[in-house]
Coordinates of N, CA and C and ligand atoms in Angstrom, one line a residue:
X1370 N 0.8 -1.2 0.0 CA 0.0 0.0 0.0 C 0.9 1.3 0.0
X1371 N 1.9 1.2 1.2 CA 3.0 2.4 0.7 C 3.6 2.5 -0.3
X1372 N 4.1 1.5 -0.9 CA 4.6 1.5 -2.5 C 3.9 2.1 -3.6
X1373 N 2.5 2.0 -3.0 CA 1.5 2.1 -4.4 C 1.3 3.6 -4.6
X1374 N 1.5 3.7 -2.9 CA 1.2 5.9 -2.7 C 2.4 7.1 -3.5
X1375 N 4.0 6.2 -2.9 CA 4.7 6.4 -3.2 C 5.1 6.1 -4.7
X1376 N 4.8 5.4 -5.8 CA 4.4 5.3 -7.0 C 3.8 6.7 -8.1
X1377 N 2.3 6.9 -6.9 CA 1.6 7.4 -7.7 C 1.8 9.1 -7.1
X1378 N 2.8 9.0 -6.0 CA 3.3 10.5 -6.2 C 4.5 10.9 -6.9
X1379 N 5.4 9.6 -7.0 CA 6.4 9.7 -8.1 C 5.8 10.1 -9.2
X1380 N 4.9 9.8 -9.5 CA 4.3 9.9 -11.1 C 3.5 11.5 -11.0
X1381 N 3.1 11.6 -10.1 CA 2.5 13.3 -9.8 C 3.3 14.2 -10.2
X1382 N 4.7 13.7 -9.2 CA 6.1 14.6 -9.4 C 6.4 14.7 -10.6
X1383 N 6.3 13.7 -11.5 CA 7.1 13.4 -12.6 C 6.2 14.5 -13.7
X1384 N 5.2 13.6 -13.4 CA 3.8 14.8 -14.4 C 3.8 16.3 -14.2
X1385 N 3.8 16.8 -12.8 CA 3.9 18.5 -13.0 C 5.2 18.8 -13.9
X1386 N 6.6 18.2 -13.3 CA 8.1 18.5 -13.7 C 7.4 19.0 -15.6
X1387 N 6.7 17.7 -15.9 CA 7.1 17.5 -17.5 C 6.2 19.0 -18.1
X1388 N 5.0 18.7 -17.3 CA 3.7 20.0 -17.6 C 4.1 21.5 -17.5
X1389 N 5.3 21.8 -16.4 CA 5.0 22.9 -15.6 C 6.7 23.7 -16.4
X1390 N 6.7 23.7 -17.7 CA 7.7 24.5 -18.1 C 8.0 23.8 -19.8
X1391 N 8.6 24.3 -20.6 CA 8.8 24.3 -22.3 C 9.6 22.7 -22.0
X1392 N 9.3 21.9 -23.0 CA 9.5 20.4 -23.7 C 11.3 20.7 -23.6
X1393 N 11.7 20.2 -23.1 CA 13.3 19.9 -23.2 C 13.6 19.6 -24.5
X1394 N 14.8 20.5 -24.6 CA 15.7 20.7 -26.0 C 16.3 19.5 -26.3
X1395 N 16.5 18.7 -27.8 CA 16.9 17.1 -27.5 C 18.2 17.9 -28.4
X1396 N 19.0 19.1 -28.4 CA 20.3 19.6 -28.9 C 20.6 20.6 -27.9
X1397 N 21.8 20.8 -28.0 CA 22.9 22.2 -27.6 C 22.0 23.5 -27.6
X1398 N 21.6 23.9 -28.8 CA 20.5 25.2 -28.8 C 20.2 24.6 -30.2
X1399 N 18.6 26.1 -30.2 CA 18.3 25.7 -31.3 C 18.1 27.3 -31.7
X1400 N 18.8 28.3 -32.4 CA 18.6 29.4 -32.3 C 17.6 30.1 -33.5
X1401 N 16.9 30.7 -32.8 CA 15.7 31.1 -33.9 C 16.0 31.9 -35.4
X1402 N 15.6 30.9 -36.4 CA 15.3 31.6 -37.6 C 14.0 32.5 -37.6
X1403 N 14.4 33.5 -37.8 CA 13.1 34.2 -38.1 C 13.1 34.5 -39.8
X1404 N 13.3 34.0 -40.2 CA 13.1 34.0 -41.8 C 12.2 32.6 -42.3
X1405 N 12.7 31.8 -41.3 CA 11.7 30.1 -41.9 C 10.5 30.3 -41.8
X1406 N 9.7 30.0 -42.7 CA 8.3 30.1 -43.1 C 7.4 28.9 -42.3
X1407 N 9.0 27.7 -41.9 CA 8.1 26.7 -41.5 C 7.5 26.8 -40.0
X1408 N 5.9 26.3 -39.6 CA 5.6 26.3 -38.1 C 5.6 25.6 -37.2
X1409 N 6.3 25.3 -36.1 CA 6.5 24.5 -35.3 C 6.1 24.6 -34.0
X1410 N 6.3 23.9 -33.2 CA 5.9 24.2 -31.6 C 7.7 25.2 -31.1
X1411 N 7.4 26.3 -31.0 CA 8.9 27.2 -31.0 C 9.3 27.4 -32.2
X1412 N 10.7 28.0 -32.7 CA 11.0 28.5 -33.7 C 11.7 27.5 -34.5
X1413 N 11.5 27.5 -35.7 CA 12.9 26.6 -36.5 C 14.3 27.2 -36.1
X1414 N 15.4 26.2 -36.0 CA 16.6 26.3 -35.8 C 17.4 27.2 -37.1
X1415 N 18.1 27.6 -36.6 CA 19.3 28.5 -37.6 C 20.4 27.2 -38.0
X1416 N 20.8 27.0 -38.8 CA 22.5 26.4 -39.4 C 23.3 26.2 -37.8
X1417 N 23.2 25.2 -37.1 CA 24.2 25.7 -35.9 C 25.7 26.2 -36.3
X1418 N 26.1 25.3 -37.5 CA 27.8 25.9 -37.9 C 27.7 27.3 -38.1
X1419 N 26.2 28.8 -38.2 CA 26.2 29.6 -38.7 C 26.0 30.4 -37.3
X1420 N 25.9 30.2 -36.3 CA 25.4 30.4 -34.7 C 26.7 31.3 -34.3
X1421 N 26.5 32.2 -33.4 CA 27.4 33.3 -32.9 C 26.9 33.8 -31.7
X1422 N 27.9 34.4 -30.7 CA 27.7 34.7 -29.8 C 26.5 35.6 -29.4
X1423 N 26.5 36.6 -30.4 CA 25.5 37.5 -30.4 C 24.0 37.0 -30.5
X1424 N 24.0 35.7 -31.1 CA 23.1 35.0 -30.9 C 22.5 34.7 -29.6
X1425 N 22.8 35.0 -28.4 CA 22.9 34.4 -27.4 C 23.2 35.5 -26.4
X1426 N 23.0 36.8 -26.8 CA 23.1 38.0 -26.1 C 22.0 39.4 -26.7
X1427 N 22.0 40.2 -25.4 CA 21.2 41.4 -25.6 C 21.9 42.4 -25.1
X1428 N 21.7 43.5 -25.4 CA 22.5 44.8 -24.4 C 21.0 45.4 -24.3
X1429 N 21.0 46.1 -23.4 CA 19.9 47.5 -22.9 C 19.1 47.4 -21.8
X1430 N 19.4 46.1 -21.5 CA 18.2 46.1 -19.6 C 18.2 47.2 -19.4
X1431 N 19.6 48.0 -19.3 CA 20.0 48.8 -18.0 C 19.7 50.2 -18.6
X1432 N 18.1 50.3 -19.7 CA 17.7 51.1 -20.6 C 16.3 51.5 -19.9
X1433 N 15.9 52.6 -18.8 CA 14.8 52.7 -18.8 C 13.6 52.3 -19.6
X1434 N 12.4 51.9 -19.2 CA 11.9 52.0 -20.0 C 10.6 52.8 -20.0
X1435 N 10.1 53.6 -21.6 CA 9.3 54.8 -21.0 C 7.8 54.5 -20.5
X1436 N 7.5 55.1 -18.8 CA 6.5 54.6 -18.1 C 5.0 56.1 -18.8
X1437 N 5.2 56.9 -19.7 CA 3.7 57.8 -19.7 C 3.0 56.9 -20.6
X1438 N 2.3 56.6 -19.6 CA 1.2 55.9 -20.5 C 0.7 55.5 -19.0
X1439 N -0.7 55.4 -19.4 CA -2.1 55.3 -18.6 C -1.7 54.5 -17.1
X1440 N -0.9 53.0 -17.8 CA -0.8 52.5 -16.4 C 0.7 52.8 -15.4
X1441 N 1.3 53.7 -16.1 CA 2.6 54.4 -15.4 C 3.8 53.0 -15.6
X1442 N 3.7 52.1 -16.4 CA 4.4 51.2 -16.7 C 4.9 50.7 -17.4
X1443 N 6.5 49.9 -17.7 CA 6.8 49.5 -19.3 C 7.3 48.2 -19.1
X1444 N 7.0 47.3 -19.6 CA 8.0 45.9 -19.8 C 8.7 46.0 -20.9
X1445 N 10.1 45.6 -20.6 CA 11.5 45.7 -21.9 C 11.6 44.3 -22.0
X1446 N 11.4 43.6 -22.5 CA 12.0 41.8 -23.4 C 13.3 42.1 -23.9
X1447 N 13.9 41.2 -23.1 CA 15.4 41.1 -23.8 C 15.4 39.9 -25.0
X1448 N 15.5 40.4 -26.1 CA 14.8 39.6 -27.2 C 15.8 38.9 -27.9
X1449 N 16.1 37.4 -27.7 CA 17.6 36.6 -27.6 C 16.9 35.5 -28.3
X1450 N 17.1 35.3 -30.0 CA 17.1 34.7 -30.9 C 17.1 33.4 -29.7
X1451 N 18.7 32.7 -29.3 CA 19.1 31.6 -28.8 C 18.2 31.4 -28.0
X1452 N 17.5 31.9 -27.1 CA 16.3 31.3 -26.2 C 15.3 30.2 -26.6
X1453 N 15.4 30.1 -27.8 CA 14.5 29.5 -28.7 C 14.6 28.1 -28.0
X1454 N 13.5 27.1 -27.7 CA 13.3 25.6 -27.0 C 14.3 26.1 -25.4
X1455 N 14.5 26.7 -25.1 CA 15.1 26.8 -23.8 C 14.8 26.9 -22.8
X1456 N 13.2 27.5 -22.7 CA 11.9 27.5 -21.7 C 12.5 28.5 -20.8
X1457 N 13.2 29.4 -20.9 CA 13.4 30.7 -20.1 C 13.6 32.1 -20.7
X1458 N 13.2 33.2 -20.2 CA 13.4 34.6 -20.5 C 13.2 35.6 -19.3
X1459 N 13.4 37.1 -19.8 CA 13.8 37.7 -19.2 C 13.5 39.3 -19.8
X1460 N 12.4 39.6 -18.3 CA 12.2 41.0 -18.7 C 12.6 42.1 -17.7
X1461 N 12.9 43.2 -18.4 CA 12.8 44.1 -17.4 C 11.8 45.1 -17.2
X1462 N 10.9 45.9 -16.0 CA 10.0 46.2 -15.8 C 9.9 47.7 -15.1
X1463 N 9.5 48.6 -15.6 CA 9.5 50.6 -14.9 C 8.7 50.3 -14.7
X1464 N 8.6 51.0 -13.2 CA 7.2 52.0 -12.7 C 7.5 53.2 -12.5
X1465 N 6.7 54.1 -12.7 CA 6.9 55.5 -12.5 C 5.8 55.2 -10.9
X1466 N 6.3 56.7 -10.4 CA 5.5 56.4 -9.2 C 3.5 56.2 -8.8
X1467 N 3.5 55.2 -8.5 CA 2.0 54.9 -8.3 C 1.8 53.9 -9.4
X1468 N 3.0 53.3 -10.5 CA 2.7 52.9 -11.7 C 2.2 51.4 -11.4
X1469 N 1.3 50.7 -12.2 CA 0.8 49.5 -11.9 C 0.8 48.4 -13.2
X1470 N 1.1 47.1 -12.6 CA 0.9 46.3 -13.5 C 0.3 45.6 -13.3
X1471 N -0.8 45.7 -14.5 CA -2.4 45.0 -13.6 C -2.5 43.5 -13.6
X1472 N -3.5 43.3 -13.0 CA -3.7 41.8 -13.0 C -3.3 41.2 -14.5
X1473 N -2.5 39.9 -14.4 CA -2.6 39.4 -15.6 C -1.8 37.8 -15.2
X1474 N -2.0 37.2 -16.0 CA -1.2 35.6 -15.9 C -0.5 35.1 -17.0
X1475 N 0.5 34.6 -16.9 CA 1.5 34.3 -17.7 C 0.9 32.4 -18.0
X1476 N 0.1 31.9 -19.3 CA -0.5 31.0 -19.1 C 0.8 29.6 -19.2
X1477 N 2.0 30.0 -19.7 CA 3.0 29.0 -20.1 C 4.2 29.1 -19.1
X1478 N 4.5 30.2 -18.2 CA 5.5 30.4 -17.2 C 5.1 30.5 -15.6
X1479 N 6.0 30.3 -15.0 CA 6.2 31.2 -13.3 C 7.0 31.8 -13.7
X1480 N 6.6 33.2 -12.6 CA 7.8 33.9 -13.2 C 8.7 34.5 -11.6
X1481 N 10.0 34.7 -11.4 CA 10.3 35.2 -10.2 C 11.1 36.4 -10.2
X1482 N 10.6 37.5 -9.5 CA 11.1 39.1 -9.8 C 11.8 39.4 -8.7
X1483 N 12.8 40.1 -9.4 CA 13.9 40.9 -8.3 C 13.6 42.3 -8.5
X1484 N 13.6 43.0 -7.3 CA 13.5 44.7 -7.2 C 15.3 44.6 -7.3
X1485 N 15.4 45.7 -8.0 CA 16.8 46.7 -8.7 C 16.3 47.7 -7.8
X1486 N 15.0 48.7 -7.7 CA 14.8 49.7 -7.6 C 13.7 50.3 -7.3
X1487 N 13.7 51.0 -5.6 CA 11.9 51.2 -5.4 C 11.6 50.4 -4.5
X1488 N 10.6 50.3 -4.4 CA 9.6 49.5 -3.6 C 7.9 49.2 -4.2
X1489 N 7.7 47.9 -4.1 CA 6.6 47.3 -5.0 C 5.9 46.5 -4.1
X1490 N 4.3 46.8 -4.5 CA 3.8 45.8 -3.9 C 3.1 44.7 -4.5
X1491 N 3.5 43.8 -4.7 CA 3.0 42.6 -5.1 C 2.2 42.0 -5.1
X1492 N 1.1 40.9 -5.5 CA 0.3 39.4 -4.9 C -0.1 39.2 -6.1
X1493 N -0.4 37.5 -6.1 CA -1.4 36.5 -6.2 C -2.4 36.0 -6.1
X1494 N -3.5 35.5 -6.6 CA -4.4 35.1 -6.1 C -4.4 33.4 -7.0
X1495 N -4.9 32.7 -5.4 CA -5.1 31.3 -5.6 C -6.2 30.8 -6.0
X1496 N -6.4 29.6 -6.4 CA -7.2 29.1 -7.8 C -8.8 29.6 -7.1
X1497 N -9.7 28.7 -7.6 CA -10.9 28.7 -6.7 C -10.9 27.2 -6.3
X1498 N -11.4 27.0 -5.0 CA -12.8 28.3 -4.7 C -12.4 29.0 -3.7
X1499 N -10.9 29.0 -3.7 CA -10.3 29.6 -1.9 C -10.1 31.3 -2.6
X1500 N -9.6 31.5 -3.9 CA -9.3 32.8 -4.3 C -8.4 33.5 -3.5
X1501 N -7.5 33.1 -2.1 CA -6.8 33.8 -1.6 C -5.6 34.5 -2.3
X1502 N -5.5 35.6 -1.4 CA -4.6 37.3 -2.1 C -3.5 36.8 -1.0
X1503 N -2.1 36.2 -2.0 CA -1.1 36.3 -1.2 C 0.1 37.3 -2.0
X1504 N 0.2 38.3 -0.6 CA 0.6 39.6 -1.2 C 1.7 40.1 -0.3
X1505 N 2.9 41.3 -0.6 CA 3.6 41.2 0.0 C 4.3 43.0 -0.8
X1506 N 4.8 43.4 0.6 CA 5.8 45.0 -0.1 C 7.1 44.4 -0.1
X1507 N 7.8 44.8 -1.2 CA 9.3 44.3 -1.5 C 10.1 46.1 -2.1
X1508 N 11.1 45.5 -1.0 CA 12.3 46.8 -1.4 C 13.4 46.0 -2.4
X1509 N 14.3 46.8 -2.8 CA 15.4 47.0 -3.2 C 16.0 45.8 -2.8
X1510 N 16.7 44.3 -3.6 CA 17.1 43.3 -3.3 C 15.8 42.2 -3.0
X1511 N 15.0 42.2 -2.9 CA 13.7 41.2 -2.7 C 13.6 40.4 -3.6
X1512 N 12.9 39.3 -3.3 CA 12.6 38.5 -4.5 C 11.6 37.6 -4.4
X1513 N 10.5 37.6 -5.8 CA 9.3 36.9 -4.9 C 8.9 36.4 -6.4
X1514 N 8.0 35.5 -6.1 CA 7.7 34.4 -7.1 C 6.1 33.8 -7.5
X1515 N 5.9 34.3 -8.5 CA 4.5 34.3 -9.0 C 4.2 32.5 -9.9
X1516 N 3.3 31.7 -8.9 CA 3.4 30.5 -9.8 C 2.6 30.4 -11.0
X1517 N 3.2 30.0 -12.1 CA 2.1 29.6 -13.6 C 1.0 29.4 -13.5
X1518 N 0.4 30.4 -14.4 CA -1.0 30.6 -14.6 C -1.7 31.3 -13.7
X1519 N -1.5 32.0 -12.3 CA -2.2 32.3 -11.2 C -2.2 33.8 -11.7
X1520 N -3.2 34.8 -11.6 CA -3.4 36.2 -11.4 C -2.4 36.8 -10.3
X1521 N -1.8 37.7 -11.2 CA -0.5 38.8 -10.0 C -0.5 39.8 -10.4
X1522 N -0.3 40.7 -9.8 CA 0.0 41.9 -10.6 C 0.8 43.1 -9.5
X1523 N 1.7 44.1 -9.9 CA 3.0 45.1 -9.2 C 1.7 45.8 -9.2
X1524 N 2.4 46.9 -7.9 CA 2.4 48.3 -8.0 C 3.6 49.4 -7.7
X1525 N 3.9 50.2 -7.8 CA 5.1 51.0 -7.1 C 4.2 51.7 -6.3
X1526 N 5.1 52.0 -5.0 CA 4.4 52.7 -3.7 C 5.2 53.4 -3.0
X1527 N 6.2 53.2 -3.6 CA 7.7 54.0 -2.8 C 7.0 55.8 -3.6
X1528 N 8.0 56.2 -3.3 CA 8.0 57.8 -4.0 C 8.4 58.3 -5.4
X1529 N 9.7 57.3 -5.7 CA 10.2 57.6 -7.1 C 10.0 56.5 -7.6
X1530 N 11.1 56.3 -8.9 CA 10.5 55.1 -9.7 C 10.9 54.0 -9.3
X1531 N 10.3 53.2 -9.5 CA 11.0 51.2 -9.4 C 11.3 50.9 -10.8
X1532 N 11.9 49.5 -10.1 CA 13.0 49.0 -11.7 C 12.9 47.3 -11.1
X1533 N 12.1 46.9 -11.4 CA 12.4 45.0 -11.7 C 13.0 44.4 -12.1
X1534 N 13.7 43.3 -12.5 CA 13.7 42.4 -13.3 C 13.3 40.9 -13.2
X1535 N 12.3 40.2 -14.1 CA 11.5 39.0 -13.9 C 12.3 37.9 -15.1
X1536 N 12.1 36.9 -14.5 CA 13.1 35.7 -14.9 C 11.6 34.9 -15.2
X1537 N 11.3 34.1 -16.5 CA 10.3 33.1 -16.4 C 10.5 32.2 -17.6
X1538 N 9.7 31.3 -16.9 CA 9.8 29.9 -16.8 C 9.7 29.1 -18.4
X1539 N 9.8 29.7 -19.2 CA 9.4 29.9 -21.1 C 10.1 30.3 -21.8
X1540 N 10.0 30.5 -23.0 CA 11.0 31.4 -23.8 C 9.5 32.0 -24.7
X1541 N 8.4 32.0 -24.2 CA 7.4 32.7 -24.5 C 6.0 32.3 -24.1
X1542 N 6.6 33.0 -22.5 CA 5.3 32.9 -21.5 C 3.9 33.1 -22.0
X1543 N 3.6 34.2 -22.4 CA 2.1 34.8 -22.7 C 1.9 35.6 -21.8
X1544 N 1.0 36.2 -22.2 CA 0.4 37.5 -21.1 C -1.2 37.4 -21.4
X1545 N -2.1 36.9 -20.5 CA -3.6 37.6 -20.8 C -3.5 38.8 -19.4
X1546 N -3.9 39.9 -19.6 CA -4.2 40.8 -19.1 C -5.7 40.3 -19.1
X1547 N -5.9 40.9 -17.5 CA -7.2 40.5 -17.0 C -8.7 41.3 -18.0
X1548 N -7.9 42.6 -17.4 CA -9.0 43.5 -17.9 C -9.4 43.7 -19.6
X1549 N -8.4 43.4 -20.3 CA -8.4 43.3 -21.6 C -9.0 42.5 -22.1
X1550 N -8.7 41.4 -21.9 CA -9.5 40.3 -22.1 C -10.7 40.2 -22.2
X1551 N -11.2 40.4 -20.6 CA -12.5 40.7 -20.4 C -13.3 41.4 -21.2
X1552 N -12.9 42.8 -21.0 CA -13.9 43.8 -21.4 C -13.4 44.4 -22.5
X1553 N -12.1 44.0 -23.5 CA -11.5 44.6 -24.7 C -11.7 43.4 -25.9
X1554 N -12.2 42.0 -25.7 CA -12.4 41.5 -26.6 C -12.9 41.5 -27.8
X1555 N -12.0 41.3 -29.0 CA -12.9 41.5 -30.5 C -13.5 39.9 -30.9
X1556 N -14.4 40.0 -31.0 CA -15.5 41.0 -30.5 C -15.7 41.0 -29.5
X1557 N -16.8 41.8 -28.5 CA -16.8 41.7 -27.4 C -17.5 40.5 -26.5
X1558 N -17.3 40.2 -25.2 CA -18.3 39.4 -24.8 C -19.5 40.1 -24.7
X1559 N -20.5 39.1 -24.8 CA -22.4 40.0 -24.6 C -22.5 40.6 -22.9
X1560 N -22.3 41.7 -23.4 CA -23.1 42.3 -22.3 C -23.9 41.2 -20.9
X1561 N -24.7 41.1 -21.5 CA -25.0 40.5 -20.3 C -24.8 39.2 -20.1
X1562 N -23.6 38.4 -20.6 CA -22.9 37.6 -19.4 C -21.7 38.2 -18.9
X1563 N -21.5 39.4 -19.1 CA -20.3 40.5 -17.9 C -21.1 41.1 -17.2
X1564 N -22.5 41.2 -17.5 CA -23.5 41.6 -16.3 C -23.8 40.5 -15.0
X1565 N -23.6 39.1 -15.7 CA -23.8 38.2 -14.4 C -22.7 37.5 -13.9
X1566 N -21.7 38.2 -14.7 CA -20.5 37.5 -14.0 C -19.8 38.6 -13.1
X1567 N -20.4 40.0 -13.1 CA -19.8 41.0 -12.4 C -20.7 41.4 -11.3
X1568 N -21.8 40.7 -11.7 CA -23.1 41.2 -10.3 C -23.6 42.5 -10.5
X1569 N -23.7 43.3 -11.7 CA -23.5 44.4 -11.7 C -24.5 44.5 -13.5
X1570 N -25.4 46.1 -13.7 CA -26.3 46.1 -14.7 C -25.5 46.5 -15.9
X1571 N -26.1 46.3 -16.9 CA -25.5 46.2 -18.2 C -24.3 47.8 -18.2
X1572 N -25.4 48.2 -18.0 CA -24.7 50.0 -18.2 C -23.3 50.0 -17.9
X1573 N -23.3 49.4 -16.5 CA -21.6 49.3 -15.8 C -20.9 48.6 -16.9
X1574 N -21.1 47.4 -17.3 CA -20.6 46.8 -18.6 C -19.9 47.8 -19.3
X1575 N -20.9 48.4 -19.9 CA -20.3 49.3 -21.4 C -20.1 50.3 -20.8
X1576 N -19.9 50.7 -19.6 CA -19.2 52.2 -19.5 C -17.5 51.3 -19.4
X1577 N -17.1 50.3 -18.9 CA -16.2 49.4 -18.9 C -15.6 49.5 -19.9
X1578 N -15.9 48.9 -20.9 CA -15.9 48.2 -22.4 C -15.4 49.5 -23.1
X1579 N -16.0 50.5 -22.8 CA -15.5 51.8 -23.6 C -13.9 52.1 -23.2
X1580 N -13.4 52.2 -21.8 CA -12.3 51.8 -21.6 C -11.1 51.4 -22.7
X1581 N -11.6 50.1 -23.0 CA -10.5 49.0 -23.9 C -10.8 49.5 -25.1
Ligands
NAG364 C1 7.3 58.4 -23.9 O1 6.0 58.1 -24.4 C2 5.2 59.2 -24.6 C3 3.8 58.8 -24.9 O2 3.8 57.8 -26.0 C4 5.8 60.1 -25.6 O3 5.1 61.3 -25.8 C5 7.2 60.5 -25.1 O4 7.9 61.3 -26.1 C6 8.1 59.3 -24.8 N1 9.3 59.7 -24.2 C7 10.5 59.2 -24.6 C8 11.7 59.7 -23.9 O5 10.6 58.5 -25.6

């Protein structure tokens, strides 16, 4: 009977490991062609004898990025051909002060962020039907960890600006933004199932919707 437990948590373990990040590379790299026409799960490979260092490098993290715009915020993608099949990347993230990064889930990564700069406040929320907000203020040196697919989202709270950088779990996580989604879809969702799924009369809907 303990064999059988310990089996079928081996095999749990085994199953998240395989689910919970990009299909392991069966080569060295496979660096992205962006000229191949052909479609794959990830990019077609380049000539490896044609591969170069640069292939495999970015310069500008350490490049503000510009926060005027509505939500006081910018994500920079360090955008590295070689990442390609590697299941990891790397963004860097401004807030201007008060700037927010709204709810949103990364449906193919976790991702885990370091404050550079500022102070942020953070959380998650857990699946249903518990929905709990696990949330937290991080200074300068902190590091906190958002798991795949769960709703998170920054804010800056300090006085001046913050500077992040998020490490995740893909080489092309995804982003659904909550609110976009929702109430920016083309076409839109009907009115009134955002009326019954928000508890709230149509009108609120479309004053929403006009928003996005
Ligand atoms: C930042 O973005 C705003 C709005 O798009 C634009 O007006 C401004 O020129 C940009 N600033 C810089 C430094 O690029």
């Amino acid at each position: 009977m303990a064999a059988k437990f310990l089996l079928l948590g081996l095999l749990a373990v085994t199953c998240s490991i395989a689910l919970a990040s990009d299909p392991s590379p069966l080569q060295d790299f496979c660096v992205a062609d962006p000229n191949s026409k052909v479609i794959v799960n990830g990019l077609v490979c380049k000539d490896p004898k044609l591969v170069q260092a640069n292939d495999f490098f970015f310069s500008g993290l350490n490049i503000p990025g510009n926060t005027s715009n509505q939500l006081g915020s910018q994500v920079t993608p360090a955008m590295i051909a070689g990442l390609n099949t590697l299941g990891i990347s790397v963004v860097r993230i401004d807030y201007a002060p008060m700037g927010v990064i709204p709810p949103h889930t990364h449906p193919r990564a976790s991702e885990i962020l370091t404050v550079l700069e500022g102070s942020l406040e953070v959380g998650f929320v857990t699946s249903n039907p518990g929905n709990r907000l696990i949330s937290k203020v991080l200074h300068k040196g902190d590091v906190f960890v958002f798991p795949i697919g769960l709703i998170h989202f920054q804010r800056n709270i300090g006085h001046g600006n913050a500077v992040s950088i998020s490490a995740l779990s893909s080489q092309n996580p995804g982003v659904i933004t909550i609110a976009n989604a929702v109430f920016g879809s083309t076409p839109p969702i009907s009115a009134d199932i955002l009326a019954k799924a928000f508890q709230v009369d149509k009108g609120i809907v479309a004053r929403i919707e006009l928003q996005f």
